[in-house]
Coordinates of C-alpha atoms and ligand atoms in Angstrom, one line a residue:
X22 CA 23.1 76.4 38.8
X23 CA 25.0 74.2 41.2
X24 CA 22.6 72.8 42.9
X25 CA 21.2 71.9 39.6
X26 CA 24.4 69.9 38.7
X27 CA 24.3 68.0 41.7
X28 CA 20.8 67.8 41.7
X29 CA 21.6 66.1 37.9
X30 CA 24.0 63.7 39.6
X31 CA 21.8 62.5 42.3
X32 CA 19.0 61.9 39.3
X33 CA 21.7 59.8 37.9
X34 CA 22.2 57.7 40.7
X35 CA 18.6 56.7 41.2
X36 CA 17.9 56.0 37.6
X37 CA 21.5 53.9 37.3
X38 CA 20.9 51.6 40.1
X39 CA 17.7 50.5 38.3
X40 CA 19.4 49.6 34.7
X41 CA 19.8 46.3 34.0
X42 CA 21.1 46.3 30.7
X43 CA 22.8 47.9 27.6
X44 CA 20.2 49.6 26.0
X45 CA 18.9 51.0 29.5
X46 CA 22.9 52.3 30.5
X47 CA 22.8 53.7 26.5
X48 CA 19.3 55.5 27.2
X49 CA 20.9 56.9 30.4
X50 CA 24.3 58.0 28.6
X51 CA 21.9 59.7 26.3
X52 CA 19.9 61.5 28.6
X53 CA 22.6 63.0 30.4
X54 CA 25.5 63.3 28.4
X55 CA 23.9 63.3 24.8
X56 CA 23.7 66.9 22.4
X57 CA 20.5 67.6 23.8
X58 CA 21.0 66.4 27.3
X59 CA 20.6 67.6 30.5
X60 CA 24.7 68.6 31.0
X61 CA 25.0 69.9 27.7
X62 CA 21.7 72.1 28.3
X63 CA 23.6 73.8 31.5
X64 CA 26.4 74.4 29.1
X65 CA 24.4 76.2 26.9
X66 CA 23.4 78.7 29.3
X67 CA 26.5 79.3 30.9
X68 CA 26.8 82.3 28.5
X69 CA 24.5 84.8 31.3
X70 CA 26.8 84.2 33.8
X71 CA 29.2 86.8 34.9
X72 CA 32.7 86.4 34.0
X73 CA 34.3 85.7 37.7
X74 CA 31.3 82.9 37.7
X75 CA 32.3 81.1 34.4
X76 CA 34.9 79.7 34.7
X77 CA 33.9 78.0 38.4
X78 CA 31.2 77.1 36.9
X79 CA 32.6 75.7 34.0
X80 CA 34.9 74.0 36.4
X81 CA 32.1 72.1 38.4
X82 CA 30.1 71.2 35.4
X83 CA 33.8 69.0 33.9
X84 CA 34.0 67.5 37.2
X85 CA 30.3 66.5 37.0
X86 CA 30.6 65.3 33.6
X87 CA 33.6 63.2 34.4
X88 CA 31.7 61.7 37.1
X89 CA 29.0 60.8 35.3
X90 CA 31.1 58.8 32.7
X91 CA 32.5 57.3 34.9
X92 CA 29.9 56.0 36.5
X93 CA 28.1 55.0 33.3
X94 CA 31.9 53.2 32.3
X95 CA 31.5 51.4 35.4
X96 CA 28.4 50.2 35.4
X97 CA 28.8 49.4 31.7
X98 CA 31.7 46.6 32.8
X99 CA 29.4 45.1 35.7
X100 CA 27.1 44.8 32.9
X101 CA 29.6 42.8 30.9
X102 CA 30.5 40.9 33.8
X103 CA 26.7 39.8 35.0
X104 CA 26.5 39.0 31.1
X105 CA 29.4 36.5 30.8
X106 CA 28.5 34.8 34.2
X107 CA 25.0 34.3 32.8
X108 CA 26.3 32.7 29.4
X109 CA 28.8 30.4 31.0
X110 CA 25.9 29.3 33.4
X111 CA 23.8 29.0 30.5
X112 CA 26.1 26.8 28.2
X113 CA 27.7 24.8 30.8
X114 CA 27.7 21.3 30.4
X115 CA 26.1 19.1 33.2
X116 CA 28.6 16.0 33.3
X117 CA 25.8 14.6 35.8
X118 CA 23.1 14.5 33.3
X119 CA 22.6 10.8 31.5
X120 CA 23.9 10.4 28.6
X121 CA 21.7 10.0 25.6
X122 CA 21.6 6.3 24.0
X123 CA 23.0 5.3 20.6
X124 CA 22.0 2.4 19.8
X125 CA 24.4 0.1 17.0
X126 CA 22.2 -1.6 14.3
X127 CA 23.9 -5.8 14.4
X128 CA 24.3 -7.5 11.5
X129 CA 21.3 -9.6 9.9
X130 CA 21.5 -13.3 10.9
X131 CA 21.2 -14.5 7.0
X132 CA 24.3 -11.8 6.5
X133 CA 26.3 -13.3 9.2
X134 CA 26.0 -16.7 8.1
X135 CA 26.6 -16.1 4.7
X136 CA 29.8 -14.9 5.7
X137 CA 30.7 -18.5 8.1
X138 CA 29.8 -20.3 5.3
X139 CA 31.9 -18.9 2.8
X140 CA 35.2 -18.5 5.4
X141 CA 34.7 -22.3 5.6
X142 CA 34.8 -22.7 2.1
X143 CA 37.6 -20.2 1.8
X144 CA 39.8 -21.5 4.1
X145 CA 39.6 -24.8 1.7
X146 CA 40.5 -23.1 -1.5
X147 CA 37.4 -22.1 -2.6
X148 CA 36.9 -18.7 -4.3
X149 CA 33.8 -17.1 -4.4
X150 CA 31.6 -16.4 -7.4
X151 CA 28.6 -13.9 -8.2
X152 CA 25.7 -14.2 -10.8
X153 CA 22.3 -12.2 -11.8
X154 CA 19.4 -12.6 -9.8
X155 CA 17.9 -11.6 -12.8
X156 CA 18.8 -15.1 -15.5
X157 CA 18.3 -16.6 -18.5
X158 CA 16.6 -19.6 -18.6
X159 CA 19.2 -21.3 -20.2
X160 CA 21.4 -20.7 -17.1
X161 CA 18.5 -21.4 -15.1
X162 CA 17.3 -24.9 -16.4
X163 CA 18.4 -25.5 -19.8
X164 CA 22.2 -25.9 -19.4
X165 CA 21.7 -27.7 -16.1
X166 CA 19.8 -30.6 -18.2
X167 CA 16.4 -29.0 -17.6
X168 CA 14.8 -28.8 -20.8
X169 CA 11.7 -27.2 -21.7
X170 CA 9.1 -29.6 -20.2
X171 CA 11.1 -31.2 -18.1
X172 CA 9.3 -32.0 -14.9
X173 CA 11.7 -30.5 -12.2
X174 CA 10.4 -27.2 -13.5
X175 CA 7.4 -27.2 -11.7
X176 CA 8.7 -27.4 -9.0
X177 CA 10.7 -24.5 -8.9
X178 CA 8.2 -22.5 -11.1
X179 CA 9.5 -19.1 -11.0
X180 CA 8.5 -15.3 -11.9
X181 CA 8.7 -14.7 -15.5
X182 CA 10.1 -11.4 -17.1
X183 CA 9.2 -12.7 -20.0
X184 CA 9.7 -16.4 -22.0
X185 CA 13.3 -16.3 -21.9
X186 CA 14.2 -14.1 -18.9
X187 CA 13.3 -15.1 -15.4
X188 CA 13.7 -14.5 -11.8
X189 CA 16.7 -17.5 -11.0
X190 CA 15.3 -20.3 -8.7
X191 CA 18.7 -21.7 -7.9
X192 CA 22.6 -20.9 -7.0
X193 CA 23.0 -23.5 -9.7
X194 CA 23.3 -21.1 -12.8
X195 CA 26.3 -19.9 -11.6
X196 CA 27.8 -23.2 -11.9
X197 CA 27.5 -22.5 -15.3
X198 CA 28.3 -19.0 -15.7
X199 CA 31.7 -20.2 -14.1
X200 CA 32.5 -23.0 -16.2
X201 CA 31.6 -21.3 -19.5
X202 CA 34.6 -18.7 -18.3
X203 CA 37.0 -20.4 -16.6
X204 CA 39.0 -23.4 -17.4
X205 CA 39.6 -26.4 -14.4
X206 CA 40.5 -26.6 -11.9
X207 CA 37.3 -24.7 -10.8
X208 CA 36.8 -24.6 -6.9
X209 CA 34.1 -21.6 -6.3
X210 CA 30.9 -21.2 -4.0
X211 CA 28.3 -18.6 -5.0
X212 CA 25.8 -17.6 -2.2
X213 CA 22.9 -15.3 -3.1
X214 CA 18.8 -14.5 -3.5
X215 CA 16.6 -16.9 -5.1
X216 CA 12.9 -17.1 -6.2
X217 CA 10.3 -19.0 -6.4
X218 CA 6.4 -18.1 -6.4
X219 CA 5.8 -19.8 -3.3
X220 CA 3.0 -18.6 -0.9
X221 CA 4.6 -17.0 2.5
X222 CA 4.6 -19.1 5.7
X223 CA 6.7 -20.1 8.2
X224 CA 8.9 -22.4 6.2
X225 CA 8.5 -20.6 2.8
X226 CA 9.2 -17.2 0.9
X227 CA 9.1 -16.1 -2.6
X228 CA 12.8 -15.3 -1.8
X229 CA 15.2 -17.0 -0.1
X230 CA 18.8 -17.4 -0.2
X231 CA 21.1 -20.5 -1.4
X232 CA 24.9 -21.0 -1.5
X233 CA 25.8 -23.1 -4.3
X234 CA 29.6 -25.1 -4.4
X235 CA 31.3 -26.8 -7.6
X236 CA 34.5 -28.5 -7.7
X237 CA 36.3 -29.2 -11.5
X238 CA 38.9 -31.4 -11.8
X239 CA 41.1 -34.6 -13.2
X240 CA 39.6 -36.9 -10.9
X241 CA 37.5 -35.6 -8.9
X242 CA 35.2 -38.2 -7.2
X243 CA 31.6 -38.6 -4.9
X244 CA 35.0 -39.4 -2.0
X245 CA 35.8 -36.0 -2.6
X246 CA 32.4 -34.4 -2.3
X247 CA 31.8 -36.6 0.6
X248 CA 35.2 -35.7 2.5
X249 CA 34.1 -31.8 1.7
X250 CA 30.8 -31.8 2.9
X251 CA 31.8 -33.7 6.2
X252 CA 34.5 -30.6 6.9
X253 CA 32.0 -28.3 6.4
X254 CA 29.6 -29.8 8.7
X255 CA 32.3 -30.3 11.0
X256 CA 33.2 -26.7 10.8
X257 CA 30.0 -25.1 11.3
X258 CA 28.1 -27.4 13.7
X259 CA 31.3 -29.2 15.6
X260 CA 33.2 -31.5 15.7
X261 CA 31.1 -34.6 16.7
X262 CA 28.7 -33.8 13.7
X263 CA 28.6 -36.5 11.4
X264 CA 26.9 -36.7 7.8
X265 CA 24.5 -38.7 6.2
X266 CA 23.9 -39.4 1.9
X267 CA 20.6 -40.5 0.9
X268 CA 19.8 -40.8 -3.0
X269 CA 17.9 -38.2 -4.9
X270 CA 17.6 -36.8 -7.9
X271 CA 18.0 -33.6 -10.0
X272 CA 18.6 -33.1 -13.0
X273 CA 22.1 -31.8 -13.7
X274 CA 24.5 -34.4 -11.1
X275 CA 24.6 -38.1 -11.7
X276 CA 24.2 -39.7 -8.9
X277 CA 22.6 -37.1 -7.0
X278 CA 22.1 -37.0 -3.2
X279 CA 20.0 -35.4 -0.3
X280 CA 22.7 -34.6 2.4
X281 CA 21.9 -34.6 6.2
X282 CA 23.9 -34.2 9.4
X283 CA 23.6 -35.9 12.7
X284 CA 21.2 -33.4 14.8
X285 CA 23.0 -30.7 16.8
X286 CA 20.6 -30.5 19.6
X287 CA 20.4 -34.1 20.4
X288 CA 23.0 -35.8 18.8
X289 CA 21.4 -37.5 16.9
X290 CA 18.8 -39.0 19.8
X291 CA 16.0 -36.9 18.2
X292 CA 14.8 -34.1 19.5
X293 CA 12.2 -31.5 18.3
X294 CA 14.7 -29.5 16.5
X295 CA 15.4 -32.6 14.3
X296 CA 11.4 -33.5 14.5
X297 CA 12.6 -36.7 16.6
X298 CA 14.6 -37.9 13.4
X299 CA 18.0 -37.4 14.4
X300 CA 19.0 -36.0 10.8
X301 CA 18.4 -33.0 9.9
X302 CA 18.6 -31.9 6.0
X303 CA 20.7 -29.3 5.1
X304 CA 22.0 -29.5 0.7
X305 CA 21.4 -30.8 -2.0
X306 CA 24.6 -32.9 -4.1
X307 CA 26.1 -34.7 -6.7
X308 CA 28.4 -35.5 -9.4
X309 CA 28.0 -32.7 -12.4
X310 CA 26.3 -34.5 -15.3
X311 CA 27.8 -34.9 -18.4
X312 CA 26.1 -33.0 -19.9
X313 CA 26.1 -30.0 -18.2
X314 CA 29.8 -30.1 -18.7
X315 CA 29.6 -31.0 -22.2
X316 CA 27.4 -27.8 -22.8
X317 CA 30.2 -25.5 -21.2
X318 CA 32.5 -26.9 -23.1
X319 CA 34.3 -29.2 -21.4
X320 CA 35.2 -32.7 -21.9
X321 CA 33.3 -35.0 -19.5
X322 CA 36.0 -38.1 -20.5
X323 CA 38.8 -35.7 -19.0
X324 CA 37.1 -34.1 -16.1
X325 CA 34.4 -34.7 -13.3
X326 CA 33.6 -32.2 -10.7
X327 CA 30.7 -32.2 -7.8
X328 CA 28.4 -29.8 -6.9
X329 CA 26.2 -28.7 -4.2
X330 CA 23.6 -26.4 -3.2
X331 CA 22.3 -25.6 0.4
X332 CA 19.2 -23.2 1.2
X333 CA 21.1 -20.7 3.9
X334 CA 17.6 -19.5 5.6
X335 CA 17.6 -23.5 6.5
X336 CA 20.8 -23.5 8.5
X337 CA 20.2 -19.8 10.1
X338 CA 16.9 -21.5 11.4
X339 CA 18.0 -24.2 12.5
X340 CA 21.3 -23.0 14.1
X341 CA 19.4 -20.3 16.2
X342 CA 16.1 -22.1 16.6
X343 CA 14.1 -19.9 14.8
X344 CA 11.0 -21.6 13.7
X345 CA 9.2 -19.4 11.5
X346 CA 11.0 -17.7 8.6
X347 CA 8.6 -14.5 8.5
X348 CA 11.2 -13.4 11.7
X349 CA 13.8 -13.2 8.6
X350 CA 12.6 -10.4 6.8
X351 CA 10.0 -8.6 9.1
X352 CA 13.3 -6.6 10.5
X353 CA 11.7 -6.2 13.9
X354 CA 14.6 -4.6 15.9
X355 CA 13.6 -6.7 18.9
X356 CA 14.0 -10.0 17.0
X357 CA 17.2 -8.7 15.0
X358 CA 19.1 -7.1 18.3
X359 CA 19.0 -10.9 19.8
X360 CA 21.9 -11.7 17.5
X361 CA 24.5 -8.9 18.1
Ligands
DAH26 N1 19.7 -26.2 -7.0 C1 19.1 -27.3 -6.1 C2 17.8 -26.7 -5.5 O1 17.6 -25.6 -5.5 C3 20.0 -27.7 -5.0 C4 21.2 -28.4 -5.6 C5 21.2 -29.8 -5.6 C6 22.3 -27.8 -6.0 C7 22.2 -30.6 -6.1 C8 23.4 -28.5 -6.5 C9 23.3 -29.9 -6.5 O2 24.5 -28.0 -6.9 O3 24.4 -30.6 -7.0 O4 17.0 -27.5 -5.1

């Protein structure tokens, strides 16, 4: 019987050496320490042994036992050990490795300039007003002296919702939105999306954007809309930028005017940003007509204001020398990461 117990403990430490993890060292506790295991079997049939044997061999079998546990308990914790080393290897962090790439999204070029534009204005008092994309056509044309059949319709021929509602073509209606509300002194700019069923191509789009600008006051003059316009230009293209009025028409200012400034590039030289002119055109101005202020309800013999309206894709285009417009709205990250 002894050399059976030791002949059990040897077994052991064969089989042990070759677990390699917890269900193998649970299988082994099983085997030899379980209810039907190979100790507990010895136990059993200690009852044919004489009684000077018994209790030496009851003796042995405890030590055995105990040895066995212990064994198993150690081999348990180097089990736990090799475990732990292999998870901290395993979800370590290699501060070597490169570092994956976020890249930031810039702001659009027609966002950006929107917001110059109106922190000029701002900075001169101007507030700055909002209207529907979706209009009337009264704000549209017929408040701005644009009657039915009048012939500066065609040429901002628009999408119709239906005969009355349209897609606006112009900044202008909020010239009148404004005055219908708000008493002078008015000082407001209004940038925002236009329409106009024009065919896409490098200088045109169905929509565009415009920032409109009216000033109502007690005498206000075309000194005041030219000292304005000249800051402006000043402002956004520097400081040796001079301006240029040449007459026009539309329909809601009296006198109306086509405004250029002196060619950034060349000075003025010509160059082929200006298309060797010198000038390049940037708004559209004048003196609000009587009676677009008559139909908002104020009193053209007490008040005059001016008013203006600039097409923003324009100025983007030619500040950054983009020559066809399509690069606007494609939203190609190569084109649109040029201006972070
Ligand atoms: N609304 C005009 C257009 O789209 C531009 C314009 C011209 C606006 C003269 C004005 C202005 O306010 O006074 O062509």
């Amino acid at each position: 019987m002894k050399e059976k117990l030791l002949a059990i403990e040897a077994a052991l430490d064969s089989e042990i050496a070759l677990v390699a993890d917890n269900e193998g060292i649970e299988a082994l506790r099983v085997k030899y320490l379980g209810k039907k295991g190979e100790l507990t079997a010895i136990l059993r049939s200690m009852g044919s042994l004489s009684a000077e044997e018994r209790p030496v061999m009851g003796k042995l079998v405890n030590e055995v036992r105990a040895s066995i546990e212990a064994k198993i308990g150690a081999k348990k914790e180097i089990l736990a050990q090799e475990g732990l080393a292999k998870k901290l290897l395993d979800e370590a962090i290699d501060v070597t490795a490169p570092a994956s790439i976020r890249t930031l999204g810039s702001r659009h070029p027609i966002a950006a300039v929107t917001e110059e534009l109106e922190n000029i204005f701002i900075g001169m008092g101007f507030d700055v007003a909002d209207g529907p994309e979706v209009e009337y056509d009264y704000y549209n044309f017929e408040a701005l002296n644009t009657p039915e059949g009048h012939p500066a319709r065609d040429a901002q021929d628009t999408f119709y919702i239906n005969s009355k509602v349209l897609l606006r073509s112009q900044t202008s209606t909020v010239q009148v939105r404004t005055m219908e509300k708000q008493k002078p002194p008015i000082r407001i700019i209004s940038p925002g999306r236009v329409y106009r069923s024009d065919a896409v191509d490098a200088t045109h789009s169905p929509m565009f954007h415009q920032m409109e600008g009216l000033v109502v006051d007690k005498g206000i003059t075309m000194g005041d809309l030219k000292g304005t316009l000249e800051l402006f230009a000043k402002t956004l293209f520097g400081e040796d930028t001079r301006i240029r009025f040449r007459p026009h028409h539309f329909p809601f200012t009296e006198p109306s005017a086509e405004v250029d400034i002196s060619c950034f590039m060349c000075g003025g030289k010509g160059c082929s940003l200006c298309k060797k002119e010198g000038w390049i055109e940037i708004l559209g101005a004048g003196m609000v007509h009587p009676n677009v202020l008559r139909g908002c309800g104020i009193d053209p013999e007490e008040y005059s204001g001016f008013a203006f309206g600039m097409g923003i894709e324009r100025i983007v285009m030619k500040k950054y020398g983009i020559t066809d417009m399509r690069l606007l709205y494609e939203n190609d990250v190569r084109f649109l990461k040029q201006f972070n």
